Amino acid sequence: MATTTRTGQAFERTAFDAVIKRRLFFTEAFEVYRNASNFTGDNRGLYDYGPPGCALQANIVDLWRKHFVLEENMPEVDCTVLTPEDVFKTSGHVDRFEDWMCRDVVKGDHIRADHLIEAVLQKRLSNHAATQPADSRDYDTKKDTSKVLSDATVVEYEEILAKIDNYDGPEMGTLIEKLDIRHPDTNNKVSPPVPFNLMFKSSIGPSAAAPVYLRPETAQGQFLNFRKLLEYNNNSMPFASASIGKSYRNEISPRSGLLRVREFLMAEIEHYVDPEGAKRHGRFDEVSHVRLPLLDRETQLSGNTKVQVRSIGEAVKERIVDNETLGYFLARIHSFLLSIGVDETKLRFRQHLPNEMAHYACDCWDAELLTSYSWIECVGCADRSAYDLTVHMRRTEEKLLVREPLAEPKIVTEWQAKFDKKALGKTFRSAAKAVEEAINSKDQPALAVLASTLVDAERITITLPSREDVVLDRAIVKIEQSTRVENVREYVPNVIEPSFGIGRILYSLLEHVYWHRPDDVARAVLSLPLSVAPTKVLIVPLSTQLDFAPIVRHLSQSLRKLGIPTRVDDSSAERRTGHTLGHHGGFRDGQGRLRDAARARQHPAGPRRSGGCCGRGEESRRGCGDVGGGLW
């Protein structure tokens, strides 16, 4: 996808990749084995971070902790990666955490169905655009007319791309057949889409009798510790927990560098809120003025991708964004991404389409960043309602809920199912528990309907999770109203979940801050803010004389004592590594010149002034290039 550098030049991915690889931000894992004879492994989607990549990632995570964990007073947990199968069976991941996959019928290569359709249609639209003259008088009759599309076809393709996330597998299969979509690398036909579960499965112990999965998200560990975290928070609601750690997904066709990998770092927040309070947030007024570029569901379903910029206060009031807590975190996500250097013009918030929604979500917005690979989902902000806590509570019979004393006793009349356990067990045997749970899980309106049916027809039909229908008569179950006095209110909190893919953010950020000198593409610069730059100060000796070494050593030690990462280098290569300032050491009293890498400007500076620039909070977020006039 055509995009630009930080300074508006045409983005050349080949030149960008060369800088990233040469300076070792990240590299393919096990790369030396790729061309080894008889190598049968698959290293796709696996990456190692080099020194500047590690430092950049650590700085992003550190800023994330300050922005969210510290600012919002969130308890942080670090949960295990290995997760028993029963946990993910309960959460729905075993049955529903999947993508649709096609196979090259000749070579056998697999590819995600939605990515296949996107790649082919975008290529056709790109080829069509290349055949269109800027002026009708410039029309070249020698151009390949086979690539020319009718106006109706262009509109059809654009509408499909706008709604691609809303198609299910069979619908994508119909599109593939109708539009003769083939594998983009081989032009071979592909098989109809089939579902593929994305979790890595393993087992614990030598007997392999205890199946486990590598977690695809950090969320389940937080949910299963909810009761302990609530107690840690003095049973005070609302509150949020946070976790940072590796997650794993067995991607069908890993590609695009760090953007689609099988192992990645996530930073996730689970914010627990009382559903009866309309999911309001106590600090929403602080962010209600923040203007966000929003691409809502209705706009996408109309075949359009134009964003609307409006304040989050207006968006919540008009119910474009469902509630204050969801809106609050969208604004906070926006603030965080800008603070690390993301280009605001390449950021949008897109609402998930109905068929795209995860099985646990009732609403979700993605913070997407524009890269040379197109718009990339980097942060998801989902309203998971009470789904996770409810299913785990039902499975374990542990009360994952909030108990709040009522100011006054409350008389409650409700429908309750009463079973003849002996008759239930005799009739349904091993399925008896599932039958009981299926009825007890019904809400009050549903129980009222069942009670009426039981009186009129003397029997009811219940559908089990296995989709089997069973019939119960009045000898097995009675559904009656009962009255009780409540002194304590119990409820399962709803959850708003911001989920950050650190690797995707890191890669997109590098594209956003990359540029090169107008006269030399090899003179590349990564204009990272001081707050996240891998190296804050690069010390560049102007002489290799031995007498100069103590001055350089003293300067380096002085900056390190201030907690400022520095490097000493006598070459010009470091201008590409993402450092923000260069200190050119001189001979007069250890003084030198502090060089702004982005602006190629120099200022007189010794160790104290260099340290002062790097240590100021506001300057660190903006970069010294924006505040240099006030520092020297």
PDB file of C-alpha atoms in Angstrom, residues 232-394:
ATOM      1  CA  TYR A 232      -6.392  -7.106  47.149  1.00  0.00           C
ATOM      2  CA  ASN A 233      -8.273  -3.990  46.063  1.00  0.00           C
ATOM      3  CA  ASN A 234     -10.219  -3.993  49.372  1.00  0.00           C
ATOM      4  CA  ASN A 235     -13.346  -5.219  47.536  1.00  0.00           C
ATOM      5  CA  SER A 236     -13.625  -1.782  45.936  1.00  0.00           C
ATOM      6  CA  MET A 237     -15.266  -1.398  42.531  1.00  0.00           C
ATOM      7  CA  PRO A 238     -14.612  -0.465  39.788  1.00  0.00           C
ATOM      8  CA  PHE A 239     -10.976  -1.475  39.339  1.00  0.00           C
ATOM      9  CA  ALA A 240      -8.645  -2.792  36.655  1.00  0.00           C
ATOM     10  CA  SER A 241      -5.858  -5.355  36.518  1.00  0.00           C
ATOM     11  CA  ALA A 242      -2.995  -5.465  34.015  1.00  0.00           C
ATOM     12  CA  SER A 243      -0.630  -8.074  32.619  1.00  0.00           C
ATOM     13  CA  ILE A 244       2.323  -8.030  30.227  1.00  0.00           C
ATOM     14  CA  GLY A 245       3.595 -11.257  28.706  1.00  0.00           C
ATOM     15  CA  LYS A 246       4.079 -13.518  25.710  1.00  0.00           C
ATOM     16  CA  SER A 247       1.160 -15.047  23.831  1.00  0.00           C
ATOM     17  CA  TYR A 248       1.118 -17.574  21.010  1.00  0.00           C
ATOM     18  CA  ARG A 249      -1.032 -18.116  17.940  1.00  0.00           C
ATOM     19  CA  ASN A 250      -0.463 -20.717  15.241  1.00  0.00           C
ATOM     20  CA  GLU A 251      -0.942 -18.303  12.352  1.00  0.00           C
ATOM     21  CA  ILE A 252      -1.973 -19.895   9.060  1.00  0.00           C
ATOM     22  CA  SER A 253       0.414 -17.894   6.876  1.00  0.00           C
ATOM     23  CA  PRO A 254       2.776 -15.644   8.880  1.00  0.00           C
ATOM     24  CA  ARG A 255       4.042 -12.709   6.829  1.00  0.00           C
ATOM     25  CA  SER A 256       4.739  -8.982   6.901  1.00  0.00           C
ATOM     26  CA  GLY A 257       7.539  -9.130   9.471  1.00  0.00           C
ATOM     27  CA  LEU A 258       6.409  -8.424  13.029  1.00  0.00           C
ATOM     28  CA  LEU A 259       2.830  -7.778  11.944  1.00  0.00           C
ATOM     29  CA  ARG A 260       1.725 -11.420  11.805  1.00  0.00           C
ATOM     30  CA  VAL A 261       3.817 -13.705  13.983  1.00  0.00           C
ATOM     31  CA  ARG A 262       3.347 -16.846  16.079  1.00  0.00           C
ATOM     32  CA  GLU A 263       4.917 -15.546  19.290  1.00  0.00           C
ATOM     33  CA  PHE A 264       4.390 -11.980  20.473  1.00  0.00           C
ATOM     34  CA  LEU A 265       4.340  -9.694  23.493  1.00  0.00           C
ATOM     35  CA  MET A 266       0.983  -8.423  24.731  1.00  0.00           C
ATOM     36  CA  ALA A 267       0.011  -5.830  27.316  1.00  0.00           C
ATOM     37  CA  GLU A 268      -3.593  -6.246  28.434  1.00  0.00           C
ATOM     38  CA  ILE A 269      -5.955  -4.520  30.849  1.00  0.00           C
ATOM     39  CA  GLU A 270      -9.140  -5.977  32.321  1.00  0.00           C
ATOM     40  CA  HIS A 271     -11.322  -3.182  33.734  1.00  0.00           C
ATOM     41  CA  TYR A 272     -14.159  -4.500  35.918  1.00  0.00           C
ATOM     42  CA  VAL A 273     -17.305  -2.359  36.096  1.00  0.00           C
ATOM     43  CA  ASP A 274     -20.818  -2.608  37.548  1.00  0.00           C
ATOM     44  CA  PRO A 275     -23.237  -3.242  34.625  1.00  0.00           C
ATOM     45  CA  GLU A 276     -26.088  -1.453  36.434  1.00  0.00           C
ATOM     46  CA  GLY A 277     -24.176   1.828  36.355  1.00  0.00           C
ATOM     47  CA  ALA A 278     -24.427   2.107  32.533  1.00  0.00           C
ATOM     48  CA  LYS A 279     -20.662   1.447  32.501  1.00  0.00           C
ATOM     49  CA  ARG A 280     -19.906   5.032  33.436  1.00  0.00           C
ATOM     50  CA  HIS A 281     -16.331   6.064  34.232  1.00  0.00           C
ATOM     51  CA  GLY A 282     -15.393   8.481  37.011  1.00  0.00           C
ATOM     52  CA  ARG A 283     -12.681  10.160  34.919  1.00  0.00           C
ATOM     53  CA  PHE A 284     -14.552  10.368  31.614  1.00  0.00           C
ATOM     54  CA  ASP A 285     -14.890  14.166  31.867  1.00  0.00           C
ATOM     55  CA  GLU A 286     -11.079  14.422  31.743  1.00  0.00           C
ATOM     56  CA  VAL A 287     -11.016  12.973  28.204  1.00  0.00           C
ATOM     57  CA  SER A 288     -14.470  13.837  26.802  1.00  0.00           C
ATOM     58  CA  HIS A 289     -12.966  16.653  24.689  1.00  0.00           C
ATOM     59  CA  VAL A 290     -10.420  14.372  22.957  1.00  0.00           C
ATOM     60  CA  ARG A 291     -11.157  14.130  19.233  1.00  0.00           C
ATOM     61  CA  LEU A 292     -10.748  10.698  17.661  1.00  0.00           C
ATOM     62  CA  PRO A 293     -10.865   9.491  14.031  1.00  0.00           C
ATOM     63  CA  LEU A 294     -13.711   6.928  14.154  1.00  0.00           C
ATOM     64  CA  LEU A 295     -14.762   4.402  11.507  1.00  0.00           C
ATOM     65  CA  ASP A 296     -18.023   2.970  12.821  1.00  0.00           C
ATOM     66  CA  ARG A 297     -19.852  -0.214  11.896  1.00  0.00           C
ATOM     67  CA  GLU A 298     -22.629   1.408   9.846  1.00  0.00           C
ATOM     68  CA  THR A 299     -20.153   3.301   7.665  1.00  0.00           C
ATOM     69  CA  GLN A 300     -18.276   0.092   6.853  1.00  0.00           C
ATOM     70  CA  LEU A 301     -21.441  -1.870   6.083  1.00  0.00           C
ATOM     71  CA  SER A 302     -22.374   0.837   3.573  1.00  0.00           C
ATOM     72  CA  GLY A 303     -19.144   0.049   1.717  1.00  0.00           C
ATOM     73  CA  ASN A 304     -17.333   3.190   2.880  1.00  0.00           C
ATOM     74  CA  THR A 305     -14.084   3.585   4.844  1.00  0.00           C
ATOM     75  CA  LYS A 306     -14.166   7.333   5.510  1.00  0.00           C
ATOM     76  CA  VAL A 307     -13.492   8.222   9.146  1.00  0.00           C
ATOM     77  CA  GLN A 308     -15.424  10.804  11.145  1.00  0.00           C
ATOM     78  CA  VAL A 309     -13.410  12.951  13.542  1.00  0.00           C
ATOM     79  CA  ARG A 310     -15.393  13.840  16.644  1.00  0.00           C
ATOM     80  CA  SER A 311     -14.919  14.184  20.372  1.00  0.00           C
ATOM     81  CA  ILE A 312     -15.275  11.004  22.398  1.00  0.00           C
ATOM     82  CA  GLY A 313     -17.878  12.838  24.478  1.00  0.00           C
ATOM     83  CA  GLU A 314     -20.048  13.324  21.379  1.00  0.00           C
ATOM     84  CA  ALA A 315     -19.433   9.740  20.231  1.00  0.00           C
ATOM     85  CA  VAL A 316     -20.628   8.312  23.551  1.00  0.00           C
ATOM     86  CA  LYS A 317     -23.605  10.687  23.734  1.00  0.00           C
ATOM     87  CA  GLU A 318     -24.703   9.626  20.238  1.00  0.00           C
ATOM     88  CA  ARG A 319     -24.064   5.942  21.114  1.00  0.00           C
ATOM     89  CA  ILE A 320     -21.522   5.533  18.330  1.00  0.00           C
ATOM     90  CA  VAL A 321     -19.311   4.317  21.180  1.00  0.00           C
ATOM     91  CA  ASP A 322     -21.485   2.294  23.546  1.00  0.00           C
ATOM     92  CA  ASN A 323     -20.470   3.571  26.987  1.00  0.00           C
ATOM     93  CA  GLU A 324     -18.199   5.927  28.933  1.00  0.00           C
ATOM     94  CA  THR A 325     -15.708   3.284  30.076  1.00  0.00           C
ATOM     95  CA  LEU A 326     -15.135   2.074  26.518  1.00  0.00           C
ATOM     96  CA  GLY A 327     -14.819   5.690  25.370  1.00  0.00           C
ATOM     97  CA  TYR A 328     -12.450   6.579  28.216  1.00  0.00           C
ATOM     98  CA  PHE A 329     -10.014   3.850  27.251  1.00  0.00           C
ATOM     99  CA  LEU A 330     -10.187   4.732  23.540  1.00  0.00           C
ATOM    100  CA  ALA A 331      -9.074   8.258  24.451  1.00  0.00           C
ATOM    101  CA  ARG A 332      -6.321   6.936  26.736  1.00  0.00           C
ATOM    102  CA  ILE A 333      -5.108   4.578  24.002  1.00  0.00           C
ATOM    103  CA  HIS A 334      -4.994   7.532  21.593  1.00  0.00           C
ATOM    104  CA  SER A 335      -2.930   9.538  24.087  1.00  0.00           C
ATOM    105  CA  PHE A 336      -0.490   6.664  24.653  1.00  0.00           C
ATOM    106  CA  LEU A 337       0.123   6.028  20.956  1.00  0.00           C
ATOM    107  CA  LEU A 338       0.834   9.702  20.296  1.00  0.00           C
ATOM    108  CA  SER A 339       3.197   9.855  23.291  1.00  0.00           C
ATOM    109  CA  ILE A 340       5.480   7.183  21.819  1.00  0.00           C
ATOM    110  CA  GLY A 341       5.685   8.935  18.441  1.00  0.00           C
ATOM    111  CA  VAL A 342       2.871   7.478  16.312  1.00  0.00           C
ATOM    112  CA  ASP A 343       1.839   9.726  13.399  1.00  0.00           C
ATOM    113  CA  GLU A 344      -1.649  11.029  14.266  1.00  0.00           C
ATOM    114  CA  THR A 345      -2.594  11.207  10.579  1.00  0.00           C
ATOM    115  CA  LYS A 346      -1.948   7.449  10.293  1.00  0.00           C
ATOM    116  CA  LEU A 347      -4.145   6.433  13.234  1.00  0.00           C
ATOM    117  CA  ARG A 348      -7.827   5.501  13.243  1.00  0.00           C
ATOM    118  CA  PHE A 349     -10.281   3.634  15.474  1.00  0.00           C
ATOM    119  CA  ARG A 350     -12.370   1.048  13.607  1.00  0.00           C
ATOM    120  CA  GLN A 351     -15.402  -0.688  15.084  1.00  0.00           C
ATOM    121  CA  HIS A 352     -15.670  -4.452  14.577  1.00  0.00           C
ATOM    122  CA  LEU A 353     -18.368  -5.724  12.240  1.00  0.00           C
ATOM    123  CA  PRO A 354     -20.957  -8.219  13.583  1.00  0.00           C
ATOM    124  CA  ASN A 355     -19.435 -11.362  12.020  1.00  0.00           C
ATOM    125  CA  GLU A 356     -15.932 -10.196  12.931  1.00  0.00           C
ATOM    126  CA  MET A 357     -16.635  -9.973  16.658  1.00  0.00           C
ATOM    127  CA  ALA A 358     -14.854 -12.423  18.945  1.00  0.00           C
ATOM    128  CA  HIS A 359     -17.136 -14.956  20.618  1.00  0.00           C
ATOM    129  CA  TYR A 360     -16.683 -13.251  23.997  1.00  0.00           C
ATOM    130  CA  ALA A 361     -17.289  -9.632  22.879  1.00  0.00           C
ATOM    131  CA  CYS A 362     -20.454  -7.541  22.546  1.00  0.00           C
ATOM    132  CA  ASP A 363     -18.577  -4.543  21.084  1.00  0.00           C
ATOM    133  CA  CYS A 364     -14.999  -3.844  20.053  1.00  0.00           C
ATOM    134  CA  TRP A 365     -12.932  -1.017  18.552  1.00  0.00           C
ATOM    135  CA  ASP A 366      -9.434  -1.414  17.110  1.00  0.00           C
ATOM    136  CA  ALA A 367      -6.759   1.261  17.074  1.00  0.00           C
ATOM    137  CA  GLU A 368      -5.309   0.751  13.595  1.00  0.00           C
ATOM    138  CA  LEU A 369      -2.051   2.217  12.298  1.00  0.00           C
ATOM    139  CA  LEU A 370      -1.403   2.849   8.613  1.00  0.00           C
ATOM    140  CA  THR A 371       1.733   1.117   7.328  1.00  0.00           C
ATOM    141  CA  SER A 372       3.101   0.130   3.940  1.00  0.00           C
ATOM    142  CA  TYR A 373       1.177  -3.142   4.451  1.00  0.00           C
ATOM    143  CA  SER A 374      -2.170  -1.295   4.881  1.00  0.00           C
ATOM    144  CA  TRP A 375      -4.105  -0.536   8.071  1.00  0.00           C
ATOM    145  CA  ILE A 376      -2.885  -2.775  10.901  1.00  0.00           C
ATOM    146  CA  GLU A 377      -4.800  -3.588  14.095  1.00  0.00           C
ATOM    147  CA  CYS A 378      -2.408  -2.728  16.935  1.00  0.00           C
ATOM    148  CA  VAL A 379      -4.741  -2.264  19.917  1.00  0.00           C
ATOM    149  CA  GLY A 380      -8.128  -3.851  20.502  1.00  0.00           C
ATOM    150  CA  CYS A 381     -10.578  -2.385  23.016  1.00  0.00           C
ATOM    151  CA  ALA A 382     -13.373  -4.891  23.643  1.00  0.00           C
ATOM    152  CA  ASP A 383     -16.464  -4.917  25.814  1.00  0.00           C
ATOM    153  CA  ARG A 384     -16.403  -8.555  26.985  1.00  0.00           C
ATOM    154  CA  SER A 385     -19.566  -8.003  29.087  1.00  0.00           C
ATOM    155  CA  ALA A 386     -19.706 -10.654  31.866  1.00  0.00           C
ATOM    156  CA  TYR A 387     -18.910 -13.535  29.512  1.00  0.00           C
ATOM    157  CA  ASP A 388     -15.628 -14.859  30.916  1.00  0.00           C
ATOM    158  CA  LEU A 389     -16.369 -14.635  34.629  1.00  0.00           C
ATOM    159  CA  THR A 390     -19.806 -16.173  34.068  1.00  0.00           C
ATOM    160  CA  VAL A 391     -18.605 -19.234  32.135  1.00  0.00           C
ATOM    161  CA  HIS A 392     -15.733 -19.912  34.556  1.00  0.00           C
ATOM    162  CA  MET A 393     -18.053 -19.515  37.545  1.00  0.00           C
ATOM    163  CA  ARG A 394     -20.541 -21.938  36.008  1.00  0.00           C
TER     164      ARG A 394
END
